[in-house]
Amino acid sequence: MKVPNHIAIILDGNGRWAKAKGMPRGYGHVKGCANLESICDDIKDLGVKYLTVYAFSTENWKRSREEVEGLMKLFRSYLKKCIRSAEKNKMRVKVIGDITAFDSDIQEKIRYLEDFSKDYKELFFQIALNYGSRDEIVRGVRRLAQDAVDGRLKPEDIDEKVFESYLDTAGIPDPDLLIRTSGEQRLSNYLLWQLAYTEFYFTDVAWPDFHKPDLIKAIEKYNERDRRYGGVKEE
Ligand code: FPP
């Protein structure tokens, strides 16, 4: 089985999963968070080098105050626990998205975790927090325009590679496989530039129930597909 180099996951369905069990949505997020820890171990076991997960979008602030506060609490405890997970898996952790919107203690925890794990090379784990692809592109274009105004960049030198270097994912290869759990089949403003050639896999399994066998099934499906990139298919 050919293992994708980079898997991106939209972690969806925590709320519905909890509701189906007669529990509050926050319970689904707690279980979803625990599942994220075990999926990191599984990804490492399978030999995948890059994992990028969508944990909180720029739209998610519109949820109830109670739910947003619950998620912030969860991020605080997760960012601390993730230090151990980074150490165990020799995993570099990077947060993508605009973190300036978070309370300063959360921003500090993010910076600490990124700095602590910066030299690990076994697994590269990106967590999208307050992330939206359009926002990422606009933030990148602002910096690019400033560099042009300041004379550091000539318009004729801008190509795909240069543009990519202004994205939050600079230096990270594009995902080979995108997985979205819990039945929805849309991108929800996730990695719009980076997913240009990516294979998509949608499953009805809710995120808290998505475990190693489901991951293997997704990778098997990925193996069945032709990856032509507009060229000639290999026989
Ligand atoms: C989608 O489920 C999930 C989220 C908006 C949050 C994802 C968060 C986690 C998996 C846990 C914490 C993550 C980290 C990095 C600590 P949903 O609430 O949209 O579910 P629904 O579609 O059933 O309502």
Short mmCIF file of C-alpha atoms and ligand atoms in Angstrom, two decimals:
data_model
loop_
_atom_site.label_atom_id
_atom_site.label_comp_id
_atom_site.label_asym_id
_atom_site.label_seq_id
_atom_site.Cartn_x
_atom_site.Cartn_y
_atom_site.Cartn_z
CA MET A 1 0.00 0.00 0.00
CA LYS A 2 1.36 3.39 -1.03
CA VAL A 3 1.07 5.75 1.91
CA PRO A 4 0.33 9.41 1.14
CA ASN A 5 3.08 11.80 2.15
CA HIS A 6 0.59 14.37 3.45
CA ILE A 7 -2.93 13.83 4.78
CA ALA A 8 -5.24 16.75 5.56
CA ILE A 9 -8.33 16.14 7.68
CA ILE A 10 -11.48 18.19 8.29
CA LEU A 11 -12.46 17.07 11.78
CA ASP A 12 -16.24 17.17 11.52
CA GLY A 13 -19.18 15.76 13.41
CA ASN A 14 -18.28 16.14 17.09
CA GLY A 15 -21.54 17.97 17.82
CA ARG A 16 -23.84 15.52 16.03
CA TRP A 17 -21.97 12.57 17.54
CA ALA A 18 -22.58 13.94 21.04
CA LYS A 19 -26.21 14.81 20.32
CA ALA A 20 -26.88 11.26 19.11
CA LYS A 21 -25.70 10.10 22.52
CA GLY A 22 -27.90 12.62 24.35
CA MET A 23 -24.82 14.54 25.45
CA PRO A 24 -23.86 18.24 25.08
CA ARG A 25 -21.78 19.31 22.06
CA GLY A 26 -18.80 20.01 24.30
CA TYR A 27 -18.61 16.32 25.15
CA GLY A 28 -18.17 15.61 21.43
CA HIS A 29 -15.29 18.09 21.26
CA VAL A 30 -13.58 16.47 24.27
CA LYS A 31 -13.83 13.06 22.61
CA GLY A 32 -12.78 14.56 19.26
CA CYS A 33 -9.73 16.04 20.93
CA ALA A 34 -8.78 12.68 22.47
CA ASN A 35 -9.16 11.09 19.06
CA LEU A 36 -6.79 13.64 17.57
CA GLU A 37 -4.09 12.46 19.95
CA SER A 38 -4.51 8.83 18.92
CA ILE A 39 -4.71 9.64 15.20
CA CYS A 40 -1.30 11.34 15.46
CA ASP A 41 0.12 8.03 16.77
CA ASP A 42 -1.63 6.08 13.97
CA ILE A 43 -0.40 8.47 11.29
CA LYS A 44 3.14 8.05 12.58
CA ASP A 45 2.80 4.22 12.67
CA LEU A 46 1.60 4.20 9.07
CA GLY A 47 4.58 6.26 7.92
CA VAL A 48 2.70 9.38 6.83
CA LYS A 49 5.06 12.37 7.14
CA TYR A 50 2.63 15.31 7.19
CA LEU A 51 -0.74 15.70 8.90
CA THR A 52 -2.77 18.92 8.77
CA VAL A 53 -6.05 19.15 10.71
CA TYR A 54 -8.81 21.76 10.67
CA ALA A 55 -9.63 22.33 14.33
CA PHE A 56 -11.13 25.84 14.41
CA SER A 57 -12.19 27.96 11.44
CA THR A 58 -12.54 31.73 11.11
CA GLU A 59 -16.29 31.00 11.02
CA ASN A 60 -16.35 29.00 14.25
CA TRP A 61 -16.39 32.18 16.39
CA LYS A 62 -20.08 32.45 15.43
CA ARG A 63 -20.95 29.44 17.57
CA SER A 64 -22.55 29.98 20.99
CA ARG A 65 -20.41 31.66 23.63
CA GLU A 66 -20.57 28.54 25.72
CA GLU A 67 -19.28 26.34 22.89
CA VAL A 68 -16.47 28.76 21.92
CA GLU A 69 -15.39 29.05 25.57
CA GLY A 70 -15.43 25.25 25.88
CA LEU A 71 -13.25 24.94 22.79
CA MET A 72 -10.77 27.53 24.11
CA LYS A 73 -10.50 25.56 27.35
CA LEU A 74 -9.89 22.43 25.33
CA PHE A 75 -7.20 24.14 23.21
CA ARG A 76 -5.42 25.28 26.38
CA SER A 77 -5.22 21.76 27.80
CA TYR A 78 -4.49 20.18 24.42
CA LEU A 79 -1.60 22.55 23.64
CA LYS A 80 0.00 21.48 26.93
CA LYS A 81 -0.60 17.76 26.37
CA CYS A 82 0.65 18.03 22.81
CA ILE A 83 4.17 18.71 24.13
CA ARG A 84 4.34 15.08 25.30
CA SER A 85 2.87 13.82 22.06
CA ALA A 86 5.44 15.87 20.09
CA GLU A 87 8.25 14.42 22.18
CA LYS A 88 6.97 10.85 21.86
CA ASN A 89 6.42 10.99 18.09
CA LYS A 90 9.39 13.28 17.33
CA MET A 91 6.77 15.51 15.77
CA ARG A 92 7.16 19.15 14.77
CA VAL A 93 3.97 21.09 15.50
CA LYS A 94 3.00 24.22 13.65
CA VAL A 95 -0.22 26.21 13.96
CA ILE A 96 -1.61 27.71 10.77
CA GLY A 97 -4.19 30.50 10.83
CA ASP A 98 -4.33 33.94 12.42
CA ILE A 99 -3.52 33.27 16.05
CA THR A 100 -3.63 36.95 17.03
CA ALA A 101 -7.37 36.55 17.67
CA PHE A 102 -6.75 34.20 20.62
CA ASP A 103 -6.16 35.23 24.24
CA SER A 104 -2.50 35.94 24.87
CA ASP A 105 -1.97 32.83 27.04
CA ILE A 106 -3.15 30.62 24.14
CA GLN A 107 -0.80 32.45 21.76
CA GLU A 108 2.07 31.86 24.21
CA LYS A 109 1.23 28.15 24.49
CA ILE A 110 1.24 27.89 20.69
CA ARG A 111 4.61 29.63 20.41
CA TYR A 112 6.06 27.45 23.17
CA LEU A 113 4.87 24.22 21.52
CA GLU A 114 6.17 25.32 18.09
CA ASP A 115 9.52 26.30 19.53
CA PHE A 116 9.80 23.14 21.67
CA SER A 117 9.15 20.87 18.69
CA LYS A 118 10.92 22.84 15.95
CA ASP A 119 13.78 20.38 15.42
CA TYR A 120 11.71 17.17 15.27
CA LYS A 121 11.52 15.61 11.81
CA GLU A 122 9.66 12.27 12.07
CA LEU A 123 6.20 13.77 11.64
CA PHE A 124 5.11 17.29 10.67
CA PHE A 125 1.82 18.17 12.32
CA GLN A 126 -0.08 21.32 11.36
CA ILE A 127 -3.11 22.44 13.38
CA ALA A 128 -5.38 24.99 11.69
CA LEU A 129 -6.69 27.38 14.36
CA ASN A 130 -8.69 30.47 13.48
CA TYR A 131 -7.89 29.38 9.96
CA GLY A 132 -9.74 30.24 6.76
CA SER A 133 -8.14 29.80 3.38
CA ARG A 134 -9.37 33.13 2.01
CA ASP A 135 -8.09 34.89 5.11
CA GLU A 136 -4.72 33.13 4.72
CA ILE A 137 -4.50 34.25 1.08
CA VAL A 138 -5.46 37.85 1.90
CA ARG A 139 -2.92 38.00 4.77
CA GLY A 140 -0.27 36.57 2.45
CA VAL A 141 -1.10 39.00 -0.37
CA ARG A 142 -0.84 41.94 2.05
CA ARG A 143 2.70 40.93 3.00
CA LEU A 144 3.57 40.28 -0.63
CA ALA A 145 2.22 43.72 -1.66
CA GLN A 146 4.20 45.37 1.15
CA ASP A 147 7.38 43.65 -0.04
CA ALA A 148 6.67 44.92 -3.57
CA VAL A 149 6.04 48.48 -2.33
CA ASP A 150 9.26 48.34 -0.29
CA GLY A 151 11.20 47.17 -3.35
CA ARG A 152 12.03 43.68 -2.03
CA LEU A 153 9.93 41.96 -4.71
CA LYS A 154 9.41 42.78 -8.38
CA PRO A 155 5.92 42.01 -9.81
CA GLU A 156 7.53 40.10 -12.69
CA ASP A 157 9.27 37.81 -10.19
CA ILE A 158 5.99 36.63 -8.66
CA ASP A 159 5.23 33.05 -9.64
CA GLU A 160 3.43 30.15 -7.90
CA LYS A 161 6.48 29.32 -5.81
CA VAL A 162 6.92 32.88 -4.60
CA PHE A 163 3.20 33.22 -3.84
CA GLU A 164 3.22 29.94 -1.87
CA SER A 165 6.03 31.23 0.28
CA TYR A 166 3.61 33.87 1.65
CA LEU A 167 1.04 31.29 2.78
CA ASP A 168 0.88 29.88 6.33
CA THR A 169 1.86 26.51 4.82
CA ALA A 170 5.12 27.82 3.29
CA GLY A 171 7.62 24.98 2.98
CA ILE A 172 5.01 22.26 3.55
CA PRO A 173 4.23 20.00 0.56
CA ASP A 174 0.62 20.02 -0.68
CA PRO A 175 -1.70 17.34 0.75
CA ASP A 176 -2.05 14.12 -1.26
CA LEU A 177 -5.25 13.06 0.45
CA LEU A 178 -8.02 15.10 2.10
CA ILE A 179 -10.38 13.32 4.48
CA ARG A 180 -13.62 14.89 5.71
CA THR A 181 -15.57 13.00 8.34
CA SER A 182 -19.28 13.02 9.14
CA GLY A 183 -20.99 13.15 5.77
CA GLU A 184 -20.57 16.73 4.52
CA GLN A 185 -18.91 17.02 1.12
CA ARG A 186 -17.48 20.53 0.97
CA LEU A 187 -14.18 22.26 1.65
CA SER A 188 -15.45 24.91 4.08
CA ASN A 189 -12.64 27.34 3.20
CA TYR A 190 -9.88 24.82 3.96
CA LEU A 191 -6.53 24.91 2.09
CA LEU A 192 -8.11 26.11 -1.17
CA TRP A 193 -4.77 26.76 -2.87
CA GLN A 194 -3.01 23.70 -1.43
CA LEU A 195 -5.72 21.16 -2.38
CA ALA A 196 -5.54 21.89 -6.14
CA TYR A 197 -4.43 18.31 -7.03
CA THR A 198 -5.47 16.45 -3.87
CA GLU A 199 -7.65 13.31 -3.79
CA PHE A 200 -10.78 13.74 -1.64
CA TYR A 201 -12.24 11.09 0.65
CA PHE A 202 -15.57 11.66 2.39
CA THR A 203 -16.93 9.34 5.06
CA ASP A 204 -20.10 9.28 7.15
CA VAL A 205 -18.11 8.27 10.22
CA ALA A 206 -18.14 11.11 12.79
CA TRP A 207 -14.73 12.39 13.90
CA PRO A 208 -14.80 10.90 17.45
CA ASP A 209 -15.43 7.45 15.88
CA PHE A 210 -12.77 7.77 13.16
CA HIS A 211 -9.98 5.38 14.13
CA LYS A 212 -7.03 3.58 12.56
CA PRO A 213 -9.12 1.09 10.47
CA ASP A 214 -11.03 4.07 8.97
CA LEU A 215 -7.74 5.77 8.19
CA ILE A 216 -6.45 2.63 6.48
CA LYS A 217 -9.69 2.40 4.47
CA ALA A 218 -9.20 6.00 3.29
CA ILE A 219 -5.61 5.24 2.28
CA GLU A 220 -6.75 2.10 0.42
CA LYS A 221 -9.31 4.16 -1.53
CA TYR A 222 -6.56 6.67 -2.31
CA ASN A 223 -4.48 3.79 -3.70
CA GLU A 224 -7.29 2.78 -6.07
CA ARG A 225 -7.35 6.19 -7.75
CA ASP A 226 -5.36 7.35 -10.77
CA ARG A 227 -3.17 10.29 -9.94
CA ARG A 228 -2.67 11.85 -13.35
CA TYR A 229 -2.13 15.57 -12.68
CA GLY A 230 -3.32 16.24 -16.20
CA GLY A 231 -0.54 14.12 -17.67
CA VAL A 232 -0.55 10.66 -19.19
CA LYS A 233 -1.73 7.87 -16.93
CA GLU A 234 0.94 5.31 -16.07
CA GLU A 235 -0.01 1.77 -17.19
C1 FPP B 1 -16.38 20.00 14.07
O1 FPP B 1 -17.45 19.35 14.68
C2 FPP B 1 -15.37 20.26 14.99
C3 FPP B 1 -14.94 21.48 15.43
C4 FPP B 1 -15.49 22.78 15.03
C5 FPP B 1 -13.88 21.57 16.39
C6 FPP B 1 -12.82 20.55 16.20
C7 FPP B 1 -12.18 20.37 17.47
C8 FPP B 1 -11.69 19.21 17.92
C9 FPP B 1 -11.61 17.97 17.16
C10 FPP B 1 -11.20 19.12 19.26
C11 FPP B 1 -10.13 19.97 19.66
C12 FPP B 1 -9.03 20.16 18.72
C13 FPP B 1 -7.87 20.59 19.14
C14 FPP B 1 -6.78 20.96 18.21
C15 FPP B 1 -7.62 20.70 20.57
P1 FPP B 1 -18.81 20.11 14.73
O2 FPP B 1 -18.94 20.78 16.04
O3 FPP B 1 -18.91 21.01 13.55
O4 FPP B 1 -19.83 18.95 14.64
P2 FPP B 1 -21.25 19.03 13.95
O5 FPP B 1 -21.01 19.31 12.50
O6 FPP B 1 -21.79 17.66 14.18
O7 FPP B 1 -22.02 20.10 14.63
#
